[in-house]
C-alpha positions as protocol buffer text, in pm:
chain_id: "A"
residue {
  index: 1
  type: MET
  ca { x: 1633 y: -1628 z: 958 }
}
residue {
  index: 2
  type: ALA
  ca { x: 1509 y: -1804 z: 1267 }
}
residue {
  index: 3
  type: GLU
  ca { x: 1155 y: -1726 z: 1367 }
}
residue {
  index: 4
  type: ARG
  ca { x: 1065 y: -1645 z: 1723 }
}
residue {
  index: 5
  type: THR
  ca { x: 779 y: -1854 z: 1854 }
}
residue {
  index: 6
  type: ALA
  ca { x: 527 y: -1643 z: 2041 }
}
residue {
  index: 7
  type: VAL
  ca { x: 457 y: -1738 z: 2397 }
}
residue {
  index: 8
  type: ALA
  ca { x: 107 y: -1653 z: 2512 }
}
residue {
  index: 9
  type: GLY
  ca { x: 122 y: -1388 z: 2781 }
}
residue {
  index: 10
  type: ASP
  ca { x: 486 y: -1299 z: 2707 }
}
residue {
  index: 11
  type: THR
  ca { x: 537 y: -971 z: 2894 }
}
residue {
  index: 12
  type: GLY
  ca { x: 784 y: -854 z: 2629 }
}
residue {
  index: 13
  type: ALA
  ca { x: 516 y: -869 z: 2360 }
}
residue {
  index: 14
  type: VAL
  ca { x: 209 y: -648 z: 2334 }
}
residue {
  index: 15
  type: ILE
  ca { x: 52 y: -906 z: 2102 }
}
residue {
  index: 16
  type: ALA
  ca { x: 124 y: -1278 z: 2138 }
}
residue {
  index: 17
  type: THR
  ca { x: -63 y: -1563 z: 1976 }
}
residue {
  index: 18
  type: GLN
  ca { x: -13 y: -1936 z: 1995 }
}
residue {
  index: 19
  type: GLY
  ca { x: -175 y: -2165 z: 1740 }
}
residue {
  index: 20
  type: LEU
  ca { x: -442 y: -1904 z: 1668 }
}
residue {
  index: 21
  type: THR
  ca { x: -685 y: -2052 z: 1415 }
}
residue {
  index: 22
  type: LYS
  ca { x: -1008 y: -1947 z: 1248 }
}
residue {
  index: 23
  type: ARG
  ca { x: -1214 y: -2185 z: 1034 }
}
residue {
  index: 24
  type: TYR
  ca { x: -1546 y: -2059 z: 901 }
}
residue {
  index: 25
  type: ARG
  ca { x: -1858 y: -2261 z: 837 }
}
residue {
  index: 26
  type: GLY
  ca { x: -1816 y: -2460 z: 522 }
}
residue {
  index: 27
  type: GLY
  ca { x: -1458 y: -2545 z: 611 }
}
residue {
  index: 28
  type: GLN
  ca { x: -1277 y: -2233 z: 489 }
}
residue {
  index: 29
  type: LEU
  ca { x: -953 y: -2199 z: 688 }
}
residue {
  index: 30
  type: ALA
  ca { x: -888 y: -1824 z: 714 }
}
residue {
  index: 31
  type: VAL
  ca { x: -606 y: -1832 z: 974 }
}
residue {
  index: 32
  type: ASP
  ca { x: -402 y: -2145 z: 1032 }
}
residue {
  index: 33
  type: ALA
  ca { x: -215 y: -2200 z: 1363 }
}
residue {
  index: 34
  type: LEU
  ca { x: -70 y: -1850 z: 1388 }
}
residue {
  index: 35
  type: ASP
  ca { x: 223 y: -1794 z: 1627 }
}
residue {
  index: 36
  type: LEU
  ca { x: 285 y: -1419 z: 1633 }
}
residue {
  index: 37
  type: SER
  ca { x: 492 y: -1199 z: 1866 }
}
residue {
  index: 38
  type: VAL
  ca { x: 480 y: -817 z: 1846 }
}
residue {
  index: 39
  type: PRO
  ca { x: 753 y: -649 z: 2055 }
}
residue {
  index: 40
  type: ARG
  ca { x: 660 y: -358 z: 2279 }
}
residue {
  index: 41
  type: GLY
  ca { x: 755 y: -24 z: 2124 }
}
residue {
  index: 42
  type: SER
  ca { x: 774 y: -155 z: 1769 }
}
residue {
  index: 43
  type: VAL
  ca { x: 603 y: -41 z: 1452 }
}
residue {
  index: 44
  type: PHE
  ca { x: 498 y: -384 z: 1336 }
}
residue {
  index: 45
  type: GLY
  ca { x: 395 y: -440 z: 976 }
}
residue {
  index: 46
  type: PHE
  ca { x: 146 y: -722 z: 924 }
}
residue {
  index: 47
  type: LEU
  ca { x: 204 y: -795 z: 560 }
}
residue {
  index: 48
  type: GLY
  ca { x: 21 y: -999 z: 301 }
}
residue {
  index: 49
  type: PRO
  ca { x: -200 y: -975 z: -7 }
}
residue {
  index: 50
  type: ASN
  ca { x: -572 y: -918 z: 28 }
}
residue {
  index: 51
  type: GLY
  ca { x: -735 y: -1239 z: 149 }
}
residue {
  index: 52
  type: SER
  ca { x: -428 y: -1366 z: 334 }
}
residue {
  index: 53
  type: GLY
  ca { x: -597 y: -1362 z: 678 }
}
residue {
  index: 54
  type: LYS
  ca { x: -477 y: -1028 z: 813 }
}
residue {
  index: 55
  type: THR
  ca { x: -816 y: -873 z: 895 }
}
residue {
  index: 56
  type: THR
  ca { x: -951 y: -1201 z: 1035 }
}
residue {
  index: 57
  type: THR
  ca { x: -649 y: -1214 z: 1268 }
}
residue {
  index: 58
  type: ILE
  ca { x: -707 y: -857 z: 1383 }
}
residue {
  index: 59
  type: ARG
  ca { x: -1074 y: -923 z: 1451 }
}
residue {
  index: 60
  type: MET
  ca { x: -979 y: -1223 z: 1668 }
}
residue {
  index: 61
  type: LEU
  ca { x: -716 y: -1021 z: 1854 }
}
residue {
  index: 62
  type: LEU
  ca { x: -972 y: -755 z: 1944 }
}
residue {
  index: 63
  type: GLY
  ca { x: -1241 y: -1004 z: 2043 }
}
residue {
  index: 64
  type: LEU
  ca { x: -1472 y: -918 z: 1754 }
}
residue {
  index: 65
  type: ILE
  ca { x: -1489 y: -1281 z: 1641 }
}
residue {
  index: 66
  type: GLN
  ca { x: -1414 y: -1602 z: 1827 }
}
residue {
  index: 67
  type: PRO
  ca { x: -1116 y: -1812 z: 1721 }
}
residue {
  index: 68
  type: THR
  ca { x: -1168 y: -2177 z: 1634 }
}
residue {
  index: 69
  type: GLY
  ca { x: -855 y: -2272 z: 1825 }
}
residue {
  index: 70
  type: GLY
  ca { x: -539 y: -2142 z: 1987 }
}
residue {
  index: 71
  type: ALA
  ca { x: -484 y: -1845 z: 2217 }
}
residue {
  index: 72
  type: ALA
  ca { x: -427 y: -1470 z: 2186 }
}
residue {
  index: 73
  type: HIS
  ca { x: -294 y: -1219 z: 2440 }
}
residue {
  index: 74
  type: LEU
  ca { x: -309 y: -839 z: 2415 }
}
residue {
  index: 75
  type: LEU
  ca { x: -100 y: -631 z: 2656 }
}
residue {
  index: 76
  type: GLY
  ca { x: -31 y: -950 z: 2852 }
}
residue {
  index: 77
  type: GLU
  ca { x: -400 y: -1037 z: 2900 }
}
residue {
  index: 78
  type: PRO
  ca { x: -597 y: -1321 z: 2738 }
}
residue {
  index: 79
  type: MET
  ca { x: -849 y: -1226 z: 2472 }
}
residue {
  index: 80
  type: PRO
  ca { x: -1141 y: -1211 z: 2438 }
}
residue {
  index: 81
  type: GLY
  ca { x: -1191 y: -1278 z: 2810 }
}
residue {
  index: 82
  type: SER
  ca { x: -1008 y: -964 z: 2927 }
}
residue {
  index: 83
  type: GLY
  ca { x: -1156 y: -730 z: 2669 }
}
residue {
  index: 84
  type: ARG
  ca { x: -1315 y: -494 z: 2923 }
}
residue {
  index: 85
  type: ARG
  ca { x: -977 y: -427 z: 3085 }
}
residue {
  index: 86
  type: VAL
  ca { x: -764 y: -434 z: 2771 }
}
residue {
  index: 87
  type: LEU
  ca { x: -958 y: -257 z: 2498 }
}
residue {
  index: 88
  type: PRO
  ca { x: -965 y: 90 z: 2665 }
}
residue {
  index: 89
  type: ARG
  ca { x: -585 y: 83 z: 2628 }
}
residue {
  index: 90
  type: VAL
  ca { x: -608 y: -1 z: 2256 }
}
residue {
  index: 91
  type: GLY
  ca { x: -696 y: 224 z: 1963 }
}
residue {
  index: 92
  type: ALA
  ca { x: -813 y: 55 z: 1644 }
}
residue {
  index: 93
  type: LEU
  ca { x: -911 y: 128 z: 1286 }
}
residue {
  index: 94
  type: ILE
  ca { x: -1048 y: -181 z: 1112 }
}
residue {
  index: 95
  type: GLU
  ca { x: -1197 y: -208 z: 763 }
}
residue {
  index: 96
  type: GLY
  ca { x: -1283 y: 162 z: 757 }
}
residue {
  index: 97
  type: PRO
  ca { x: -1463 y: 361 z: 1028 }
}
residue {
  index: 98
  type: ALA
  ca { x: -1836 y: 345 z: 1106 }
}
residue {
  index: 99
  type: LEU
  ca { x: -1958 y: 704 z: 1081 }
}
residue {
  index: 100
  type: TYR
  ca { x: -2282 y: 897 z: 1123 }
}
residue {
  index: 101
  type: GLY
  ca { x: -2316 y: 1056 z: 781 }
}
residue {
  index: 102
  type: PHE
  ca { x: -2556 y: 1326 z: 898 }
}
residue {
  index: 103
  type: LEU
  ca { x: -2309 y: 1449 z: 1161 }
}
residue {
  index: 104
  type: SER
  ca { x: -1998 y: 1657 z: 1105 }
}
residue {
  index: 105
  type: GLY
  ca { x: -1655 y: 1505 z: 1143 }
}
residue {
  index: 106
  type: ARG
  ca { x: -1612 y: 1681 z: 1474 }
}
residue {
  index: 107
  type: ALA
  ca { x: -1953 y: 1570 z: 1602 }
}
residue {
  index: 108
  type: ASN
  ca { x: -1868 y: 1210 z: 1511 }
}
residue {
  index: 109
  type: LEU
  ca { x: -1556 y: 1227 z: 1724 }
}
residue {
  index: 110
  type: LEU
  ca { x: -1749 y: 1380 z: 2014 }
}
residue {
  index: 111
  type: ARG
  ca { x: -1989 y: 1082 z: 1994 }
}
residue {
  index: 112
  type: TYR
  ca { x: -1699 y: 835 z: 1986 }
}
residue {
  index: 113
  type: ASP
  ca { x: -1540 y: 997 z: 2287 }
}
residue {
  index: 114
  type: ALA
  ca { x: -1866 y: 1014 z: 2484 }
}
residue {
  index: 115
  type: ALA
  ca { x: -1907 y: 638 z: 2437 }
}
residue {
  index: 116
  type: ASP
  ca { x: -1571 y: 573 z: 2607 }
}
residue {
  index: 117
  type: PRO
  ca { x: -1633 y: 521 z: 2981 }
}
residue {
  index: 118
  type: THR
  ca { x: -1271 y: 609 z: 3058 }
}
residue {
  index: 119
  type: ALA
  ca { x: -1281 y: 946 z: 2875 }
}
residue {
  index: 120
  type: ASP
  ca { x: -1283 y: 1267 z: 3080 }
}
residue {
  index: 121
  type: PRO
  ca { x: -1570 y: 1486 z: 2949 }
}
residue {
  index: 122
  type: ARG
  ca { x: -1394 y: 1800 z: 3078 }
}
residue {
  index: 123
  type: THR
  ca { x: -1115 y: 1761 z: 2820 }
}
residue {
  index: 124
  type: ARG
  ca { x: -1330 y: 1614 z: 2542 }
}
residue {
  index: 125
  type: ALA
  ca { x: -1347 y: 1917 z: 2314 }
}
residue {
  index: 126
  type: ALA
  ca { x: -973 y: 1984 z: 2335 }
}
residue {
  index: 127
  type: ARG
  ca { x: -888 y: 1619 z: 2265 }
}
residue {
  index: 128
  type: VAL
  ca { x: -1121 y: 1607 z: 1965 }
}
residue {
  index: 129
  type: ASP
  ca { x: -964 y: 1922 z: 1821 }
}
residue {
  index: 130
  type: ARG
  ca { x: -616 y: 1780 z: 1875 }
}
residue {
  index: 131
  type: ALA
  ca { x: -707 y: 1451 z: 1706 }
}
residue {
  index: 132
  type: LEU
  ca { x: -852 y: 1635 z: 1406 }
}
residue {
  index: 133
  type: GLU
  ca { x: -537 y: 1843 z: 1380 }
}
residue {
  index: 134
  type: ARG
  ca { x: -310 y: 1537 z: 1391 }
}
residue {
  index: 135
  type: VAL
  ca { x: -482 y: 1376 z: 1092 }
}
residue {
  index: 136
  type: GLY
  ca { x: -515 y: 1697 z: 891 }
}
residue {
  index: 137
  type: LEU
  ca { x: -893 y: 1739 z: 918 }
}
residue {
  index: 138
  type: SER
  ca { x: -922 y: 2062 z: 1114 }
}
residue {
  index: 139
  type: GLY
  ca { x: -1037 y: 2246 z: 803 }
}
residue {
  index: 140
  type: ALA
  ca { x: -1307 y: 1988 z: 730 }
}
residue {
  index: 141
  type: ALA
  ca { x: -1424 y: 1935 z: 1089 }
}
residue {
  index: 142
  type: ALA
  ca { x: -1760 y: 2108 z: 1030 }
}
residue {
  index: 143
  type: LYS
  ca { x: -1836 y: 1920 z: 707 }
}
residue {
  index: 144
  type: LYS
  ca { x: -2093 y: 1638 z: 717 }
}
residue {
  index: 145
  type: ALA
  ca { x: -1925 y: 1297 z: 719 }
}
residue {
  index: 146
  type: ARG
  ca { x: -2136 y: 1181 z: 423 }
}
residue {
  index: 147
  type: ALA
  ca { x: -1955 y: 1444 z: 212 }
}
residue {
  index: 148
  type: TYR
  ca { x: -1613 y: 1308 z: 308 }
}
residue {
  index: 149
  type: SER
  ca { x: -1404 y: 1126 z: 50 }
}
residue {
  index: 150
  type: LEU
  ca { x: -1282 y: 773 z: 128 }
}
residue {
  index: 151
  type: GLY
  ca { x: -944 y: 912 z: 230 }
}
residue {
  index: 152
  type: MET
  ca { x: -1104 y: 1169 z: 461 }
}
residue {
  index: 153
  type: LYS
  ca { x: -1313 y: 897 z: 623 }
}
residue {
  index: 154
  type: GLN
  ca { x: -996 y: 697 z: 685 }
}
residue {
  index: 155
  type: ARG
  ca { x: -839 y: 1002 z: 846 }
}
residue {
  index: 156
  type: LEU
  ca { x: -1145 y: 1052 z: 1068 }
}
residue {
  index: 157
  type: GLY
  ca { x: -1135 y: 688 z: 1175 }
}
residue {
  index: 158
  type: LEU
  ca { x: -770 y: 727 z: 1264 }
}
residue {
  index: 159
  type: ALA
  ca { x: -854 y: 1041 z: 1461 }
}
residue {
  index: 160
  type: ALA
  ca { x: -1107 y: 838 z: 1662 }
}
residue {
  index: 161
  type: ALA
  ca { x: -831 y: 593 z: 1752 }
}
residue {
  index: 162
  type: LEU
  ca { x: -616 y: 884 z: 1871 }
}
residue {
  index: 163
  type: LEU
  ca { x: -863 y: 1053 z: 2103 }
}
residue {
  index: 164
  type: GLN
  ca { x: -674 y: 921 z: 2404 }
}
residue {
  index: 165
  type: PRO
  ca { x: -315 y: 801 z: 2452 }
}
residue {
  index: 166
  type: ARG
  ca { x: -303 y: 429 z: 2366 }
}
residue {
  index: 167
  type: GLU
  ca { x: -49 y: 164 z: 2455 }
}
residue {
  index: 168
  type: LEU
  ca { x: -134 y: -18 z: 2135 }
}
residue {
  index: 169
  type: LEU
  ca { x: -271 y: 108 z: 1803 }
}
residue {
  index: 170
  type: VAL
  ca { x: -410 y: -150 z: 1560 }
}
residue {
  index: 171
  type: LEU
  ca { x: -447 y: -5 z: 1211 }
}
residue {
  index: 172
  type: ASP
  ca { x: -591 y: -211 z: 926 }
}
residue {
  index: 173
  type: GLU
  ca { x: -497 y: -59 z: 588 }
}
residue {
  index: 174
  type: PRO
  ca { x: -485 y: 297 z: 731 }
}
residue {
  index: 175
  type: THR
  ca { x: -380 y: 459 z: 402 }
}
residue {
  index: 176
  type: ASN
  ca { x: -664 y: 305 z: 202 }
}
residue {
  index: 177
  type: GLY
  ca { x: -811 y: 572 z: -28 }
}
residue {
  index: 178
  type: LEU
  ca { x: -542 y: 831 z: 42 }
}
residue {
  index: 179
  type: ASP
  ca { x: -346 y: 1014 z: -226 }
}
residue {
  index: 180
  type: PRO
  ca { x: 37 y: 998 z: -216 }
}
residue {
  index: 181
  type: GLN
  ca { x: 59 y: 1313 z: -2 }
}
residue {
  index: 182
  type: GLY
  ca { x: -194 y: 1172 z: 245 }
}
residue {
  index: 183
  type: MET
  ca { x: -3 y: 845 z: 263 }
}
residue {
  index: 184
  type: ARG
  ca { x: 316 y: 1032 z: 347 }
}
residue {
  index: 185
  type: GLU
  ca { x: 135 y: 1226 z: 620 }
}
residue {
  index: 186
  type: ILE
  ca { x: -3 y: 908 z: 778 }
}
residue {
  index: 187
  type: ARG
  ca { x: 340 y: 743 z: 768 }
}
residue {
  index: 188
  type: SER
  ca { x: 484 y: 1046 z: 944 }
}
residue {
  index: 189
  type: LEU
  ca { x: 206 y: 1029 z: 1204 }
}
residue {
  index: 190
  type: VAL
  ca { x: 273 y: 659 z: 1267 }
}
residue {
  index: 191
  type: ARG
  ca { x: 640 y: 736 z: 1333 }
}
residue {
  index: 192
  type: GLU
  ca { x: 538 y: 1016 z: 1571 }
}
residue {
  index: 193
  type: LEU
  ca { x: 304 y: 786 z: 1761 }
}
residue {
  index: 194
  type: ALA
  ca { x: 580 y: 528 z: 1803 }
}
residue {
  index: 195
  type: GLU
  ca { x: 817 y: 798 z: 1931 }
}
residue {
  index: 196
  type: ASP
  ca { x: 550 y: 893 z: 2186 }
}
residue {
  index: 197
  type: GLY
  ca { x: 562 y: 537 z: 2324 }
}
residue {
  index: 198
  type: SER
  ca { x: 277 y: 357 z: 2149 }
}
residue {
  index: 199
  type: THR
  ca { x: 323 y: 20 z: 1984 }
}
residue {
  index: 200
  type: VAL
  ca { x: 173 y: 35 z: 1634 }
}
residue {
  index: 201
  type: PHE
  ca { x: 42 y: -280 z: 1464 }
}
residue {
  index: 202
  type: LEU
  ca { x: -3 y: -187 z: 1100 }
}
residue {
  index: 203
  type: SER
  ca { x: -174 y: -423 z: 857 }
}
residue {
  index: 204
  type: SER
  ca { x: -115 y: -353 z: 491 }
}
residue {
  index: 205
  type: HIS
  ca { x: -82 y: -510 z: 148 }
}
residue {
  index: 206
  type: LEU
  ca { x: 151 y: -227 z: 36 }
}
residue {
  index: 207
  type: LEU
  ca { x: 509 y: -346 z: 63 }
}
residue {
  index: 208
  type: ASP
  ca { x: 665 y: -3 z: 23 }
}
residue {
  index: 209
  type: GLU
  ca { x: 446 y: 134 z: 303 }
}
residue {
  index: 210
  type: ILE
  ca { x: 572 y: -135 z: 543 }
}
residue {
  index: 211
  type: GLU
  ca { x: 932 y: -90 z: 434 }
}
residue {
  index: 212
  type: GLN
  ca { x: 930 y: 285 z: 492 }
}
residue {
  index: 213
  type: VAL
  ca { x: 771 y: 299 z: 836 }
}
residue {
  index: 214
  type: CYS
  ca { x: 803 y: -35 z: 1017 }
}
residue {
  index: 215
  type: THR
  ca { x: 1074 y: -173 z: 1244 }
}
residue {
  index: 216
  type: HIS
  ca { x: 938 y: -531 z: 1244 }
}
residue {
  index: 217
  type: THR
  ca { x: 718 y: -727 z: 1010 }
}
residue {
  index: 218
  type: ALA
  ca { x: 544 y: -1058 z: 956 }
}
residue {
  index: 219
  type: VAL
  ca { x: 440 y: -1212 z: 625 }
}
residue {
  index: 220
  type: MET
  ca { x: 105 y: -1391 z: 588 }
}
residue {
  index: 221
  type: HIS
  ca { x: 16 y: -1611 z: 291 }
}
residue {
  index: 222
  type: HIS
  ca { x: -303 y: -1813 z: 250 }
}
residue {
  index: 223
  type: GLY
  ca { x: -377 y: -1782 z: 622 }
}
residue {
  index: 224
  type: ARG
  ca { x: -37 y: -1900 z: 741 }
}
residue {
  index: 225
  type: LEU
  ca { x: 253 y: -1708 z: 892 }
}
residue {
  index: 226
  type: VAL
  ca { x: 548 y: -1743 z: 654 }
}
residue {
  index: 227
  type: THR
  ca { x: 806 y: -1556 z: 860 }
}
residue {
  index: 228
  type: GLN
  ca { x: 850 y: -1271 z: 1108 }
}
residue {
  index: 229
  type: GLY
  ca { x: 1137 y: -1055 z: 1232 }
}
residue {
  index: 230
  type: THR
  ca { x: 1287 y: -710 z: 1192 }
}
residue {
  index: 231
  type: VAL
  ca { x: 1264 y: -541 z: 855 }
}
residue {
  index: 232
  type: ALA
  ca { x: 1645 y: -527 z: 840 }
}
residue {
  index: 233
  type: GLU
  ca { x: 1676 y: -900 z: 908 }
}
residue {
  index: 234
  type: MET
  ca { x: 1424 y: -984 z: 639 }
}
residue {
  index: 235
  type: SER
  ca { x: 1591 y: -772 z: 375 }
}
residue {
  index: 236
  type: ALA
  ca { x: 1934 y: -905 z: 470 }
}
residue {
  index: 237
  type: GLY
  ca { x: 1807 y: -1262 z: 438 }
}
residue {
  index: 238
  type: ALA
  ca { x: 1721 y: -1222 z: 70 }
}
residue {
  index: 239
  type: ARG
  ca { x: 1975 y: -1188 z: -209 }
}
residue {
  index: 240
  type: GLY
  ca { x: 1985 y: -861 z: -398 }
}
residue {
  index: 241
  type: ARG
  ca { x: 1929 y: -819 z: -771 }
}
residue {
  index: 242
  type: LEU
  ca { x: 2217 y: -765 z: -1011 }
}
residue {
  index: 243
  type: THR
  ca { x: 2161 y: -465 z: -1240 }
}
residue {
  index: 244
  type: VAL
  ca { x: 2362 y: -385 z: -1551 }
}
residue {
  index: 245
  type: THR
  ca { x: 2321 y: -90 z: -1787 }
}
residue {
  index: 246
  type: THR
  ca { x: 2471 y: -132 z: -2132 }
}
residue {
  index: 247
  type: PRO
  ca { x: 2402 y: -41 z: -2496 }
}
residue {
  index: 248
  type: ASP
  ca { x: 2472 y: -408 z: -2574 }
}
residue {
  index: 249
  type: PRO
  ca { x: 2188 y: -583 z: -2387 }
}
residue {
  index: 250
  type: GLY
  ca { x: 2176 y: -890 z: -2612 }
}
residue {
  index: 251
  type: GLU
  ca { x: 2543 y: -978 z: -2573 }
}
residue {
  index: 252
  type: ALA
  ca { x: 2531 y: -888 z: -2202 }
}
residue {
  index: 253
  type: ALA
  ca { x: 2239 y: -1126 z: -2148 }
}
residue {
  index: 254
  type: ARG
  ca { x: 2429 y: -1408 z: -2318 }
}
residue {
  index: 255
  type: VAL
  ca { x: 2738 y: -1355 z: -2101 }
}
residue {
  index: 256
  type: LEU
  ca { x: 2542 y: -1324 z: -1778 }
}
residue {
  index: 257
  type: LYS
  ca { x: 2345 y: -1642 z: -1846 }
}
residue {
  index: 258
  type: GLU
  ca { x: 2667 y: -1830 z: -1921 }
}
residue {
  index: 259
  type: HIS
  ca { x: 2802 y: -1720 z: -1583 }
}
residue {
  index: 260
  type: GLY
  ca { x: 2500 y: -1836 z: -1382 }
}
residue {
  index: 261
  type: VAL
  ca { x: 2277 y: -1529 z: -1360 }
}
residue {
  index: 262
  type: SER
  ca { x: 1915 y: -1650 z: -1338 }
}
residue {
  index: 263
  type: ASP
  ca { x: 1570 y: -1489 z: -1373 }
}
residue {
  index: 264
  type: LEU
  ca { x: 1722 y: -1241 z: -1617 }
}
residue {
  index: 265
  type: SER
  ca { x: 1502 y: -960 z: -1749 }
}
residue {
  index: 266
  type: THR
  ca { x: 1577 y: -679 z: -1993 }
}
residue {
  index: 267
  type: ALA
  ca { x: 1419 y: -334 z: -2016 }
}
residue {
  index: 268
  type: GLY
  ca { x: 1587 y: -126 z: -2284 }
}
residue {
  index: 269
  type: GLU
  ca { x: 1952 y: -93 z: -2188 }
}
residue {
  index: 270
  type: GLU
  ca { x: 1903 y: -223 z: -1833 }
}
residue {
  index: 271
  type: LEU
  ca { x: 1928 y: -589 z: -1736 }
}
residue {
  index: 272
  type: SER
  ca { x: 1854 y: -738 z: -1396 }
}
residue {
  index: 273
  type: GLY
  ca { x: 1877 y: -1087 z: -1253 }
}
residue {
  index: 274
  type: ASP
  ca { x: 1966 y: -1305 z: -959 }
}
residue {
  index: 275
  type: PRO
  ca { x: 2345 y: -1333 z: -932 }
}
residue {
  index: 276
  type: PRO
  ca { x: 2518 y: -1665 z: -859 }
}
residue {
  index: 277
  type: PRO
  ca { x: 2723 y: -1713 z: -540 }
}
residue {
  index: 278
  type: GLY
  ca { x: 3063 y: -1550 z: -547 }
}
residue {
  index: 279
  type: ASP
  ca { x: 3213 y: -1211 z: -615 }
}
residue {
  index: 280
  type: PRO
  ca { x: 2989 y: -1001 z: -846 }
}
residue {
  index: 281
  type: ALA
  ca { x: 3300 y: -826 z: -975 }
}
residue {
  index: 282
  type: GLU
  ca { x: 3383 y: -1144 z: -1168 }
}
residue {
  index: 283
  type: LEU
  ca { x: 3065 y: -1093 z: -1369 }
}
residue {
  index: 284
  type: ASN
  ca { x: 3168 y: -740 z: -1454 }
}
residue {
  index: 285
  type: THR
  ca { x: 3508 y: -866 z: -1566 }
}
residue {
  index: 286
  type: ALA
  ca { x: 3344 y: -1130 z: -1787 }
}
residue {
  index: 287
  type: LEU
  ca { x: 3126 y: -864 z: -1952 }
}
residue {
  index: 288
  type: VAL
  ca { x: 3421 y: -638 z: -2026 }
}
residue {
  index: 289
  type: ARG
  ca { x: 3627 y: -925 z: -2166 }
}
residue {
  index: 290
  type: ALA
  ca { x: 3339 y: -1011 z: -2400 }
}
residue {
  index: 291
  type: GLY
  ca { x: 3343 y: -656 z: -2534 }
}
residue {
  index: 292
  type: VAL
  ca { x: 3023 y: -547 z: -2361 }
}
residue {
  index: 293
  type: ARG
  ca { x: 3018 y: -172 z: -2294 }
}
residue {
  index: 294
  type: VAL
  ca { x: 2920 y: -152 z: -1927 }
}
residue {
  index: 295
  type: ARG
  ca { x: 2782 y: 187 z: -1823 }
}
residue {
  index: 296
  type: ALA
  ca { x: 2658 y: 83 z: -1479 }
}
residue {
  index: 297
  type: PHE
  ca { x: 2696 y: -233 z: -1273 }
}
residue {
  index: 298
  type: GLY
  ca { x: 2583 y: -317 z: -920 }
}
residue {
  index: 299
  type: VAL
  ca { x: 2378 y: -533 z: -688 }
}
residue {
  index: 300
  type: ARG
  ca { x: 2064 y: -366 z: -558 }
}
residue {
  index: 301
  type: GLN
  ca { x: 1982 y: -433 z: -194 }
}
residue {
  index: 302
  type: ALA
  ca { x: 1694 y: -677 z: -150 }
}
residue {
  index: 303
  type: SER
  ca { x: 1357 y: -519 z: -78 }
}
residue {
  index: 304
  type: LEU
  ca { x: 1057 y: -661 z: 103 }
}
residue {
  index: 305
  type: GLU
  ca { x: 911 y: -736 z: -239 }
}
residue {
  index: 306
  type: ASP
  ca { x: 1213 y: -956 z: -310 }
}
residue {
  index: 307
  type: VAL
  ca { x: 1167 y: -1124 z: 28 }
}
residue {
  index: 308
  type: PHE
  ca { x: 800 y: -1195 z: -34 }
}
residue {
  index: 309
  type: VAL
  ca { x: 860 y: -1335 z: -379 }
}
residue {
  index: 310
  type: SER
  ca { x: 1143 y: -1556 z: -252 }
}
residue {
  index: 311
  type: LEU
  ca { x: 922 y: -1689 z: 30 }
}
residue {
  index: 312
  type: THR
  ca { x: 599 y: -1747 z: -160 }
}
residue {
  index: 313
  type: GLY
  ca { x: 684 y: -1748 z: -527 }
}
residue {
  index: 314
  type: GLU
  ca { x: 427 y: -1473 z: -577 }
}
residue {
  index: 315
  type: GLY
  ca { x: 424 y: -1097 z: -601 }
}
residue {
  index: 316
  type: PHE
  ca { x: 146 y: -855 z: -510 }
}
residue {
  index: 317
  type: ASP
  ca { x: 57 y: -489 z: -508 }
}
residue {
  index: 318
  type: VAL
  ca { x: 362 y: -290 z: -406 }
}
residue {
  index: 319
  type: ALA
  ca { x: 237 y: 58 z: -484 }
}
residue {
  index: 320
  type: GLY
  ca { x: -136 y: 53 z: -423 }
}
């Protein structure tokens, strides 16, 4: 799949970087010449294992740290120079929210909103209540923040990013600490936000999270951009896995290896592997001719996990 090279200031991209680089003292290269383009209206998954440079990139995009080299544009404006104009149009949740533990969840949001010079104080209370409702914290709004679980704190941080309509939402590991039900609720909220017209930039190390909610994605590895594009393009660019169910796994493995199936693994009566080029039906025919009792046979569509492994030779947390 051909990558699109980001052009700084591209009006079709809400985030565009060109050669963006961050090297820390001591020589550690955290982000290496990143060219990234995030289309307006997309739910963009910024994907990579912990330590791949995702959070460092986000901090540069929002002007929290200075890049060593290259350029970054948010909403068509250069960063960090245009931060005063740009950041009021951006909501962000990065590395967990900073909260006043002695204040209630609701009081924390009132403080956040009061610190925003663009916020209308006349509608503050209603907007805080709406934000709490959207993240499922209305029932815990009066509880002190220090009594919140990690997942509840994540929800409150997301509520702070939703106090006003935003053109761009930047969310760094937004489901961190949430149980499966909470993760589903946040995914549903992200889809709703995108339908309302926001572009959502979602950083995660959870492949299934990206696959379920995102329209576009980019893969980071050791500080470098490996590839970027739509989720559909990425999955289509990787070969699927052959799966065979049979009570004769030993004989099936022998036949499949003879016919070019590689990376073969067996789990009970199920075998899976990378099929060779050609018609998979020929493999099924070969199994039957060898007397293998085939109960199920097919090629599973490639997932983002397959894509990542094919690009980097590594796997990482796919379920949290």
